[in-house]
Amino acid sequence: MGRQFDVGEQFRFIGRTFEEYTRMFGLAPTALAGTTILDCPGGPGSFTAIAAQRADRTLAVDPMYGRPVGELATVCADAVERTVAQLHEKRDLFVWDEYGDVATRGRYLRAAAQRFLADYARHPGRYVRAALPRLPFATDSVDRVLSGSLLFLYDDRLSERFHVEALLELARIAREDVRVFPLHSLDGERSKSLSPVVDTLRDAGLSVRLEPVDYEFQPGATEMVVVGDTDGYGGSERKRENARTGVPREAR
């Protein structure tokens, strides 16, 4: 049996709950008031629905959005069942302090999807169909961007160039910072793209740091990347220029 968690489709459409997000991204729920937040990719997660009750505005973006709610419900149910089945087979690849057992992990996945589907039906304007590395949002249009379970997770199918372009785009949109978790790929190892991508972002004038989080499912995956502004990168016009030209020639 393989030592990697396998995702046969290009990207799996599963989501996290609000509670999981607050721990994954070091967020205090009480600190969301007065902020605007973008979840990218949002997937079938419940963060946007629940955070909308606390923050000034929340948005999620994902290439799967725009489909009828019934179609997404079918996709969600299939993705959850595939994930739970494989978790039973490869339980030893994960740390279970957070969930206790596979059945509980499955309940979290279903709860996130259920809350997402209800909010998606009631508030479709919160869910924007688009895909990295180009998003239809203005520069500095949100305070914070959260990006979970895409960048650095799919090392076997996303290039360093994609990571750099995606993070430059997210940094263009965010006034304060971009937070990315996890930093381990599907094989359970630290992403091989992490170090070169961080170096390239710093060369482009961004502040990049690693911060610990109070969450662990993949063994050792207990840090997030926080990408923020520096004096040399700040300002909308400079952001636009760096987003266009900030990818070094060797990474193109």
Short mmCIF file of N, CA, C and O in Angstrom, two decimals, residues 66-197:
data_model
loop_
_atom_site.label_atom_id
_atom_site.label_comp_id
_atom_site.label_asym_id
_atom_site.label_seq_id
_atom_site.Cartn_x
_atom_site.Cartn_y
_atom_site.Cartn_z
N GLY A 66 -20.39 28.35 -9.37
CA GLY A 66 -21.18 28.68 -10.54
C GLY A 66 -22.05 27.52 -11.01
O GLY A 66 -22.93 27.70 -11.83
N ARG A 67 -21.81 26.33 -10.47
CA ARG A 67 -22.61 25.16 -10.83
C ARG A 67 -23.87 25.11 -9.95
O ARG A 67 -23.90 25.67 -8.87
N PRO A 68 -24.90 24.41 -10.39
CA PRO A 68 -26.10 24.26 -9.56
C PRO A 68 -25.76 23.59 -8.23
O PRO A 68 -24.87 22.73 -8.15
N VAL A 69 -26.50 23.98 -7.20
CA VAL A 69 -26.20 23.46 -5.87
C VAL A 69 -26.34 21.94 -5.81
O VAL A 69 -25.56 21.25 -5.12
N GLY A 70 -27.30 21.38 -6.55
CA GLY A 70 -27.46 19.93 -6.56
C GLY A 70 -26.26 19.21 -7.14
O GLY A 70 -25.86 18.15 -6.64
N GLU A 71 -25.68 19.78 -8.18
CA GLU A 71 -24.49 19.18 -8.78
C GLU A 71 -23.32 19.21 -7.81
O GLU A 71 -22.58 18.23 -7.67
N LEU A 72 -23.15 20.36 -7.13
CA LEU A 72 -22.05 20.46 -6.16
C LEU A 72 -22.27 19.52 -4.98
O LEU A 72 -21.30 18.98 -4.43
N ALA A 73 -23.52 19.32 -4.59
CA ALA A 73 -23.80 18.39 -3.49
C ALA A 73 -23.35 16.99 -3.85
O ALA A 73 -22.78 16.27 -3.00
N THR A 74 -23.57 16.59 -5.08
CA THR A 74 -23.14 15.26 -5.52
C THR A 74 -21.62 15.15 -5.53
O THR A 74 -21.05 14.15 -5.08
N VAL A 75 -20.95 16.19 -6.03
CA VAL A 75 -19.49 16.19 -6.06
C VAL A 75 -18.93 16.13 -4.64
O VAL A 75 -17.99 15.38 -4.35
N CYS A 76 -19.52 16.91 -3.74
CA CYS A 76 -19.06 16.92 -2.34
C CYS A 76 -19.20 15.55 -1.70
O CYS A 76 -18.27 15.05 -1.04
N ALA A 77 -20.36 14.94 -1.88
CA ALA A 77 -20.61 13.64 -1.25
C ALA A 77 -19.62 12.60 -1.76
O ALA A 77 -19.09 11.79 -0.98
N ASP A 78 -19.36 12.59 -3.05
CA ASP A 78 -18.42 11.63 -3.62
C ASP A 78 -17.00 11.88 -3.09
O ASP A 78 -16.28 10.93 -2.74
N ALA A 79 -16.59 13.17 -3.00
CA ALA A 79 -15.25 13.49 -2.52
C ALA A 79 -15.07 13.09 -1.06
O ALA A 79 -14.01 12.58 -0.67
N VAL A 80 -16.09 13.29 -0.25
CA VAL A 80 -16.01 12.91 1.16
C VAL A 80 -15.87 11.40 1.28
O VAL A 80 -15.04 10.89 2.06
N GLU A 81 -16.67 10.65 0.53
CA GLU A 81 -16.61 9.20 0.64
C GLU A 81 -15.26 8.66 0.18
O GLU A 81 -14.71 7.73 0.79
N ARG A 82 -14.71 9.22 -0.89
CA ARG A 82 -13.38 8.81 -1.34
C ARG A 82 -12.33 9.08 -0.27
O ARG A 82 -11.45 8.26 -0.01
N THR A 83 -12.44 10.26 0.35
CA THR A 83 -11.46 10.65 1.37
C THR A 83 -11.55 9.76 2.60
O THR A 83 -10.53 9.27 3.11
N VAL A 84 -12.75 9.54 3.08
CA VAL A 84 -12.94 8.72 4.28
C VAL A 84 -12.47 7.29 4.04
O VAL A 84 -11.81 6.67 4.89
N ALA A 85 -12.78 6.74 2.87
CA ALA A 85 -12.35 5.38 2.56
C ALA A 85 -10.83 5.26 2.60
O ALA A 85 -10.27 4.29 3.14
N GLN A 86 -10.15 6.27 2.05
CA GLN A 86 -8.69 6.20 2.02
C GLN A 86 -8.09 6.47 3.40
O GLN A 86 -7.05 5.91 3.75
N LEU A 87 -8.76 7.31 4.20
CA LEU A 87 -8.28 7.53 5.56
C LEU A 87 -8.31 6.24 6.38
O LEU A 87 -7.43 6.00 7.20
N HIS A 88 -9.31 5.42 6.16
CA HIS A 88 -9.36 4.13 6.84
C HIS A 88 -8.15 3.27 6.44
O HIS A 88 -7.56 2.59 7.28
N GLU A 89 -7.78 3.31 5.16
CA GLU A 89 -6.68 2.50 4.67
C GLU A 89 -5.32 3.03 5.11
O GLU A 89 -4.38 2.26 5.31
N LYS A 90 -5.21 4.36 5.27
CA LYS A 90 -3.91 4.99 5.52
C LYS A 90 -3.95 5.83 6.79
O LYS A 90 -3.34 6.90 6.88
N ARG A 91 -4.64 5.32 7.78
CA ARG A 91 -4.81 6.04 9.02
C ARG A 91 -3.48 6.41 9.67
O ARG A 91 -3.35 7.46 10.29
N ASP A 92 -2.48 5.55 9.51
CA ASP A 92 -1.21 5.77 10.19
C ASP A 92 -0.40 6.92 9.58
O ASP A 92 0.65 7.29 10.13
N LEU A 93 -0.86 7.49 8.48
CA LEU A 93 -0.14 8.61 7.88
C LEU A 93 -0.46 9.93 8.56
O LEU A 93 0.18 10.94 8.27
N PHE A 94 -1.42 9.93 9.49
CA PHE A 94 -1.92 11.18 10.04
C PHE A 94 -1.86 11.20 11.57
O PHE A 94 -1.75 10.16 12.21
N VAL A 95 -1.97 12.39 12.11
CA VAL A 95 -2.02 12.61 13.56
C VAL A 95 -3.50 12.79 13.93
O VAL A 95 -4.18 13.65 13.35
N TRP A 96 -3.97 12.04 14.90
CA TRP A 96 -5.40 12.02 15.19
C TRP A 96 -5.79 12.75 16.46
O TRP A 96 -6.92 12.61 16.95
N ASP A 97 -4.88 13.57 17.01
CA ASP A 97 -5.22 14.33 18.21
C ASP A 97 -6.38 15.29 17.96
O ASP A 97 -7.19 15.57 18.86
N GLU A 98 -6.45 15.81 16.75
CA GLU A 98 -7.49 16.79 16.40
C GLU A 98 -8.88 16.16 16.28
O GLU A 98 -9.87 16.75 16.69
N TYR A 99 -8.96 14.96 15.74
CA TYR A 99 -10.25 14.35 15.42
C TYR A 99 -10.56 13.09 16.22
O TYR A 99 -11.73 12.75 16.41
N GLY A 100 -9.54 12.37 16.63
CA GLY A 100 -9.75 11.15 17.38
C GLY A 100 -9.84 9.91 16.52
O GLY A 100 -9.16 8.93 16.77
N ASP A 101 -10.67 9.96 15.48
CA ASP A 101 -10.82 8.79 14.62
C ASP A 101 -11.32 9.22 13.25
O ASP A 101 -11.68 10.37 13.03
N VAL A 102 -11.33 8.26 12.34
CA VAL A 102 -11.72 8.55 10.95
C VAL A 102 -13.18 8.97 10.88
O VAL A 102 -13.55 9.88 10.10
N ALA A 103 -14.05 8.35 11.64
CA ALA A 103 -15.47 8.69 11.60
C ALA A 103 -15.70 10.15 11.96
O ALA A 103 -16.51 10.84 11.32
N THR A 104 -14.97 10.64 12.95
CA THR A 104 -15.11 12.05 13.34
C THR A 104 -14.60 12.97 12.25
O THR A 104 -15.20 14.01 11.95
N ARG A 105 -13.48 12.59 11.63
CA ARG A 105 -12.97 13.39 10.50
C ARG A 105 -14.01 13.46 9.39
O ARG A 105 -14.23 14.53 8.80
N GLY A 106 -14.68 12.36 9.12
CA GLY A 106 -15.73 12.36 8.13
C GLY A 106 -16.88 13.27 8.50
O GLY A 106 -17.45 13.96 7.64
N ARG A 107 -17.23 13.31 9.79
CA ARG A 107 -18.31 14.20 10.22
C ARG A 107 -17.95 15.66 10.01
O ARG A 107 -18.80 16.48 9.63
N TYR A 108 -16.68 16.01 10.24
CA TYR A 108 -16.23 17.38 9.99
C TYR A 108 -16.38 17.72 8.50
O TYR A 108 -16.85 18.81 8.14
N LEU A 109 -15.96 16.81 7.63
CA LEU A 109 -16.05 17.05 6.20
C LEU A 109 -17.51 17.25 5.77
O LEU A 109 -17.82 18.15 4.97
N ARG A 110 -18.40 16.42 6.27
CA ARG A 110 -19.81 16.52 5.89
C ARG A 110 -20.45 17.78 6.47
O ARG A 110 -21.28 18.42 5.81
N ALA A 111 -20.06 18.15 7.69
CA ALA A 111 -20.62 19.36 8.29
C ALA A 111 -20.20 20.60 7.51
O ALA A 111 -21.01 21.51 7.28
N ALA A 112 -18.94 20.64 7.10
CA ALA A 112 -18.46 21.78 6.31
C ALA A 112 -19.22 21.87 5.00
O ALA A 112 -19.67 22.96 4.59
N ALA A 113 -19.39 20.74 4.31
CA ALA A 113 -20.09 20.74 3.03
C ALA A 113 -21.55 21.14 3.19
O ALA A 113 -22.09 21.90 2.37
N GLN A 114 -22.19 20.65 4.22
CA GLN A 114 -23.60 20.96 4.43
C GLN A 114 -23.81 22.46 4.65
O GLN A 114 -24.72 23.06 4.07
N ARG A 115 -22.96 23.05 5.48
CA ARG A 115 -23.09 24.49 5.74
C ARG A 115 -22.75 25.30 4.49
O ARG A 115 -23.41 26.30 4.18
N PHE A 116 -21.74 24.87 3.76
CA PHE A 116 -21.39 25.54 2.51
C PHE A 116 -22.55 25.50 1.52
O PHE A 116 -22.92 26.53 0.93
N LEU A 117 -23.13 24.33 1.30
CA LEU A 117 -24.19 24.19 0.31
C LEU A 117 -25.39 25.06 0.65
O LEU A 117 -26.02 25.66 -0.25
N ALA A 118 -25.73 25.15 1.93
CA ALA A 118 -26.86 25.98 2.34
C ALA A 118 -26.56 27.46 2.07
O ALA A 118 -27.41 28.19 1.56
N ASP A 119 -25.36 27.90 2.38
CA ASP A 119 -25.01 29.30 2.17
C ASP A 119 -24.84 29.62 0.70
O ASP A 119 -25.20 30.71 0.23
N TYR A 120 -24.30 28.68 -0.04
CA TYR A 120 -24.12 28.84 -1.49
C TYR A 120 -25.48 29.05 -2.17
O TYR A 120 -25.60 29.85 -3.11
N ALA A 121 -26.50 28.35 -1.69
CA ALA A 121 -27.84 28.50 -2.25
C ALA A 121 -28.47 29.83 -1.87
O ALA A 121 -29.15 30.47 -2.69
N ARG A 122 -28.22 30.28 -0.63
CA ARG A 122 -28.85 31.51 -0.14
C ARG A 122 -28.11 32.77 -0.54
O ARG A 122 -28.71 33.83 -0.74
N HIS A 123 -26.78 32.68 -0.58
CA HIS A 123 -25.96 33.87 -0.82
C HIS A 123 -24.94 33.60 -1.93
O HIS A 123 -23.73 33.61 -1.69
N PRO A 124 -25.40 33.38 -3.15
CA PRO A 124 -24.46 33.05 -4.23
C PRO A 124 -23.44 34.14 -4.51
O PRO A 124 -22.36 33.85 -5.04
N GLY A 125 -23.74 35.38 -4.16
CA GLY A 125 -22.80 36.46 -4.40
C GLY A 125 -21.51 36.36 -3.60
O GLY A 125 -20.52 37.02 -3.95
N ARG A 126 -21.51 35.55 -2.57
CA ARG A 126 -20.29 35.35 -1.78
C ARG A 126 -19.31 34.40 -2.46
O ARG A 126 -18.15 34.30 -2.03
N TYR A 127 -19.76 33.69 -3.47
CA TYR A 127 -18.98 32.61 -4.05
C TYR A 127 -18.70 32.92 -5.53
O TYR A 127 -19.60 32.91 -6.37
N VAL A 128 -17.44 33.19 -5.83
CA VAL A 128 -17.01 33.67 -7.14
C VAL A 128 -16.30 32.56 -7.89
O VAL A 128 -15.36 31.94 -7.36
N ARG A 129 -16.73 32.34 -9.11
CA ARG A 129 -16.08 31.32 -9.93
C ARG A 129 -14.85 31.93 -10.61
O ARG A 129 -14.96 32.82 -11.45
N ALA A 130 -13.69 31.44 -10.25
CA ALA A 130 -12.42 31.90 -10.83
C ALA A 130 -11.33 30.96 -10.33
O ALA A 130 -11.55 30.16 -9.42
N ALA A 131 -10.15 31.07 -10.94
CA ALA A 131 -9.05 30.17 -10.58
C ALA A 131 -7.73 30.91 -10.60
O ALA A 131 -7.51 31.79 -11.45
N LEU A 132 -6.88 30.57 -9.67
CA LEU A 132 -5.51 31.07 -9.69
C LEU A 132 -4.81 30.58 -10.94
O LEU A 132 -5.14 29.51 -11.46
N PRO A 133 -3.85 31.36 -11.47
CA PRO A 133 -3.19 32.50 -10.83
C PRO A 133 -3.74 33.87 -11.20
O PRO A 133 -3.06 34.87 -10.95
N ARG A 134 -4.95 33.98 -11.79
CA ARG A 134 -5.52 35.28 -12.11
C ARG A 134 -6.92 35.34 -11.53
O ARG A 134 -7.76 34.49 -11.83
N LEU A 135 -7.17 36.35 -10.70
CA LEU A 135 -8.46 36.49 -10.04
C LEU A 135 -9.10 37.84 -10.35
O LEU A 135 -8.39 38.83 -10.53
N PRO A 136 -10.43 37.89 -10.39
CA PRO A 136 -11.14 39.12 -10.78
C PRO A 136 -11.41 40.07 -9.62
O PRO A 136 -12.53 40.53 -9.42
N PHE A 137 -10.37 40.38 -8.85
CA PHE A 137 -10.52 41.29 -7.71
C PHE A 137 -9.54 42.45 -7.84
O PHE A 137 -8.42 42.27 -8.33
N ALA A 138 -9.96 43.60 -7.36
CA ALA A 138 -9.12 44.79 -7.44
C ALA A 138 -7.94 44.69 -6.47
O ALA A 138 -7.98 43.96 -5.48
N THR A 139 -6.91 45.43 -6.77
CA THR A 139 -5.75 45.52 -5.88
C THR A 139 -6.18 46.08 -4.52
O THR A 139 -6.97 47.01 -4.45
N ASP A 140 -5.66 45.48 -3.45
CA ASP A 140 -5.96 45.91 -2.08
C ASP A 140 -7.45 45.88 -1.78
O ASP A 140 -7.96 46.72 -1.03
N SER A 141 -8.18 44.92 -2.31
CA SER A 141 -9.63 44.91 -2.16
C SER A 141 -10.12 44.15 -0.93
O SER A 141 -11.30 44.26 -0.57
N VAL A 142 -9.24 43.38 -0.28
CA VAL A 142 -9.60 42.71 0.98
C VAL A 142 -8.46 42.89 1.96
O VAL A 142 -7.32 43.19 1.59
N ASP A 143 -8.77 42.71 3.23
CA ASP A 143 -7.72 42.81 4.25
C ASP A 143 -6.82 41.59 4.25
O ASP A 143 -5.60 41.70 4.31
N ARG A 144 -7.44 40.42 4.18
CA ARG A 144 -6.67 39.18 4.35
C ARG A 144 -7.15 38.12 3.37
O ARG A 144 -8.34 38.02 3.10
N VAL A 145 -6.20 37.32 2.89
CA VAL A 145 -6.53 36.16 2.06
C VAL A 145 -6.08 34.90 2.79
O VAL A 145 -4.96 34.83 3.31
N LEU A 146 -6.96 33.91 2.83
CA LEU A 146 -6.64 32.59 3.38
C LEU A 146 -6.59 31.60 2.23
O LEU A 146 -7.50 31.56 1.40
N SER A 147 -5.54 30.80 2.18
CA SER A 147 -5.40 29.82 1.10
C SER A 147 -5.03 28.48 1.71
O SER A 147 -3.91 28.28 2.18
N GLY A 148 -5.98 27.55 1.69
CA GLY A 148 -5.76 26.26 2.31
C GLY A 148 -5.85 25.10 1.34
O GLY A 148 -6.67 25.09 0.42
N SER A 149 -4.97 24.13 1.54
CA SER A 149 -5.05 22.83 0.86
C SER A 149 -5.01 22.92 -0.65
O SER A 149 -5.74 22.22 -1.36
N LEU A 150 -4.14 23.79 -1.17
CA LEU A 150 -3.85 23.84 -2.59
C LEU A 150 -2.37 24.11 -2.79
O LEU A 150 -1.62 23.21 -3.17
N LEU A 151 -1.95 25.33 -2.52
CA LEU A 151 -0.54 25.68 -2.67
C LEU A 151 0.30 24.86 -1.71
O LEU A 151 -0.06 24.69 -0.53
N PHE A 152 1.39 24.32 -2.21
CA PHE A 152 2.35 23.49 -1.48
C PHE A 152 1.83 22.08 -1.17
O PHE A 152 2.62 21.20 -0.83
N LEU A 153 0.53 21.85 -1.29
CA LEU A 153 0.00 20.50 -1.05
C LEU A 153 0.15 19.61 -2.28
O LEU A 153 0.49 18.43 -2.17
N TYR A 154 -0.08 20.19 -3.47
CA TYR A 154 -0.06 19.41 -4.71
C TYR A 154 1.27 19.60 -5.44
O TYR A 154 1.31 20.08 -6.58
N ASP A 155 2.35 19.20 -4.81
CA ASP A 155 3.68 19.31 -5.42
C ASP A 155 3.80 18.51 -6.71
O ASP A 155 4.60 18.83 -7.58
N ASP A 156 3.01 17.46 -6.82
CA ASP A 156 3.12 16.59 -7.99
C ASP A 156 2.41 17.14 -9.22
O ASP A 156 2.50 16.56 -10.30
N ARG A 157 1.72 18.29 -9.08
CA ARG A 157 1.00 18.82 -10.23
C ARG A 157 1.00 20.35 -10.35
O ARG A 157 0.49 20.87 -11.35
N LEU A 158 1.59 21.05 -9.39
CA LEU A 158 1.70 22.51 -9.47
C LEU A 158 3.17 22.91 -9.46
O LEU A 158 3.92 22.53 -8.57
N SER A 159 3.58 23.69 -10.45
CA SER A 159 4.98 24.08 -10.59
C SER A 159 5.36 25.22 -9.65
O SER A 159 4.49 25.90 -9.08
N GLU A 160 6.66 25.44 -9.52
CA GLU A 160 7.12 26.60 -8.75
C GLU A 160 6.62 27.89 -9.37
O GLU A 160 6.24 28.84 -8.65
N ARG A 161 6.63 27.95 -10.67
CA ARG A 161 6.14 29.15 -11.36
C ARG A 161 4.69 29.42 -10.98
O ARG A 161 4.31 30.57 -10.71
N PHE A 162 3.86 28.38 -10.98
CA PHE A 162 2.46 28.58 -10.59
C PHE A 162 2.36 29.12 -9.17
O PHE A 162 1.59 30.06 -8.89
N HIS A 163 3.13 28.55 -8.24
CA HIS A 163 3.10 29.02 -6.85
C HIS A 163 3.46 30.49 -6.76
O HIS A 163 2.79 31.27 -6.05
N VAL A 164 4.52 30.89 -7.45
CA VAL A 164 4.95 32.29 -7.40
C VAL A 164 3.88 33.21 -7.97
O VAL A 164 3.51 34.23 -7.37
N GLU A 165 3.37 32.86 -9.14
CA GLU A 165 2.36 33.71 -9.78
C GLU A 165 1.09 33.79 -8.92
O GLU A 165 0.47 34.85 -8.79
N ALA A 166 0.70 32.66 -8.33
CA ALA A 166 -0.50 32.64 -7.50
C ALA A 166 -0.32 33.51 -6.26
O ALA A 166 -1.22 34.28 -5.88
N LEU A 167 0.83 33.40 -5.61
CA LEU A 167 1.04 34.17 -4.39
C LEU A 167 1.24 35.66 -4.67
O LEU A 167 0.81 36.50 -3.87
N LEU A 168 1.84 36.00 -5.79
CA LEU A 168 1.91 37.41 -6.18
C LEU A 168 0.50 37.96 -6.41
O LEU A 168 0.21 39.11 -6.04
N GLU A 169 -0.35 37.17 -7.02
CA GLU A 169 -1.72 37.62 -7.26
C GLU A 169 -2.48 37.80 -5.95
O GLU A 169 -3.18 38.80 -5.75
N LEU A 170 -2.34 36.85 -5.04
CA LEU A 170 -3.02 36.97 -3.76
C LEU A 170 -2.49 38.15 -2.94
O LEU A 170 -3.25 38.86 -2.28
N ALA A 171 -1.18 38.38 -3.02
CA ALA A 171 -0.59 39.52 -2.32
C ALA A 171 -1.06 40.84 -2.91
O ALA A 171 -1.20 41.84 -2.20
N ARG A 172 -1.29 40.86 -4.22
CA ARG A 172 -1.83 42.07 -4.86
C ARG A 172 -3.20 42.41 -4.29
O ARG A 172 -3.52 43.59 -4.07
N ILE A 173 -4.00 41.40 -4.03
CA ILE A 173 -5.38 41.61 -3.60
C ILE A 173 -5.46 41.97 -2.11
O ILE A 173 -6.33 42.73 -1.70
N ALA A 174 -4.53 41.45 -1.31
CA ALA A 174 -4.60 41.59 0.15
C ALA A 174 -3.92 42.87 0.64
O ALA A 174 -2.77 43.13 0.30
N ARG A 175 -4.62 43.62 1.48
CA ARG A 175 -4.02 44.81 2.09
C ARG A 175 -3.06 44.44 3.22
O ARG A 175 -2.04 45.10 3.40
N GLU A 176 -3.39 43.41 3.98
CA GLU A 176 -2.60 43.07 5.16
C GLU A 176 -1.70 41.87 4.92
O GLU A 176 -0.48 41.99 4.97
N ASP A 177 -2.29 40.69 4.71
CA ASP A 177 -1.45 39.52 4.50
C ASP A 177 -2.21 38.39 3.82
O ASP A 177 -3.43 38.41 3.72
N VAL A 178 -1.42 37.43 3.36
CA VAL A 178 -1.92 36.18 2.78
C VAL A 178 -1.41 35.06 3.67
O VAL A 178 -0.21 35.01 3.99
N ARG A 179 -2.29 34.14 4.06
CA ARG A 179 -1.89 33.02 4.92
C ARG A 179 -2.14 31.71 4.18
O ARG A 179 -3.24 31.50 3.65
N VAL A 180 -1.12 30.86 4.17
CA VAL A 180 -1.17 29.61 3.41
C VAL A 180 -0.87 28.44 4.33
O VAL A 180 0.12 28.44 5.07
N PHE A 181 -1.73 27.42 4.26
CA PHE A 181 -1.55 26.19 5.04
C PHE A 181 -2.19 25.05 4.27
O PHE A 181 -3.23 25.24 3.64
N PRO A 182 -1.59 23.83 4.30
CA PRO A 182 -0.35 23.42 4.95
C PRO A 182 0.85 23.67 4.04
O PRO A 182 0.69 24.07 2.88
N LEU A 183 2.02 23.35 4.56
CA LEU A 183 3.27 23.49 3.80
C LEU A 183 3.86 22.13 3.46
O LEU A 183 4.98 22.05 2.97
N HIS A 184 3.11 21.07 3.73
CA HIS A 184 3.50 19.72 3.37
C HIS A 184 2.67 19.25 2.16
O HIS A 184 1.50 19.61 2.04
N SER A 185 3.29 18.46 1.31
CA SER A 185 2.60 17.95 0.13
C SER A 185 1.87 16.65 0.45
O SER A 185 1.90 16.16 1.58
N LEU A 186 1.23 16.09 -0.56
CA LEU A 186 0.45 14.88 -0.36
C LEU A 186 1.29 13.69 0.10
O LEU A 186 0.76 12.75 0.70
N ASP A 187 2.59 13.72 -0.18
CA ASP A 187 3.46 12.63 0.27
C ASP A 187 3.86 12.75 1.73
O ASP A 187 4.60 11.92 2.25
N GLY A 188 3.35 13.79 2.41
CA GLY A 188 3.63 13.98 3.82
C GLY A 188 4.92 14.69 4.13
O GLY A 188 5.27 14.88 5.30
N GLU A 189 5.67 15.08 3.10
CA GLU A 189 6.94 15.77 3.29
C GLU A 189 6.79 17.27 3.05
O GLU A 189 5.88 17.71 2.36
N ARG A 190 7.71 18.02 3.65
CA ARG A 190 7.73 19.47 3.41
C ARG A 190 7.80 19.73 1.91
O ARG A 190 8.59 19.10 1.20
N SER A 191 6.98 20.64 1.42
CA SER A 191 6.94 20.91 -0.02
C SER A 191 8.31 21.31 -0.55
O SER A 191 8.97 22.20 0.01
N LYS A 192 8.72 20.69 -1.63
CA LYS A 192 9.99 21.04 -2.24
C LYS A 192 9.94 22.41 -2.90
O LYS A 192 10.98 23.01 -3.20
N SER A 193 8.74 22.94 -3.12
CA SER A 193 8.59 24.27 -3.72
C SER A 193 8.73 25.39 -2.69
O SER A 193 8.94 26.54 -3.07
N LEU A 194 8.60 25.06 -1.41
CA LEU A 194 8.50 26.11 -0.40
C LEU A 194 9.70 27.05 -0.39
O LEU A 194 9.56 28.27 -0.50
N SER A 195 10.90 26.51 -0.25
CA SER A 195 12.08 27.36 -0.12
C SER A 195 12.32 28.24 -1.35
O SER A 195 12.50 29.46 -1.21
N PRO A 196 12.31 27.68 -2.57
CA PRO A 196 12.54 28.55 -3.73
C PRO A 196 11.43 29.57 -3.93
O PRO A 196 11.70 30.70 -4.37
N VAL A 197 10.20 29.22 -3.62
CA VAL A 197 9.10 30.18 -3.77
C VAL A 197 9.24 31.32 -2.77
O VAL A 197 9.06 32.49 -3.11
#
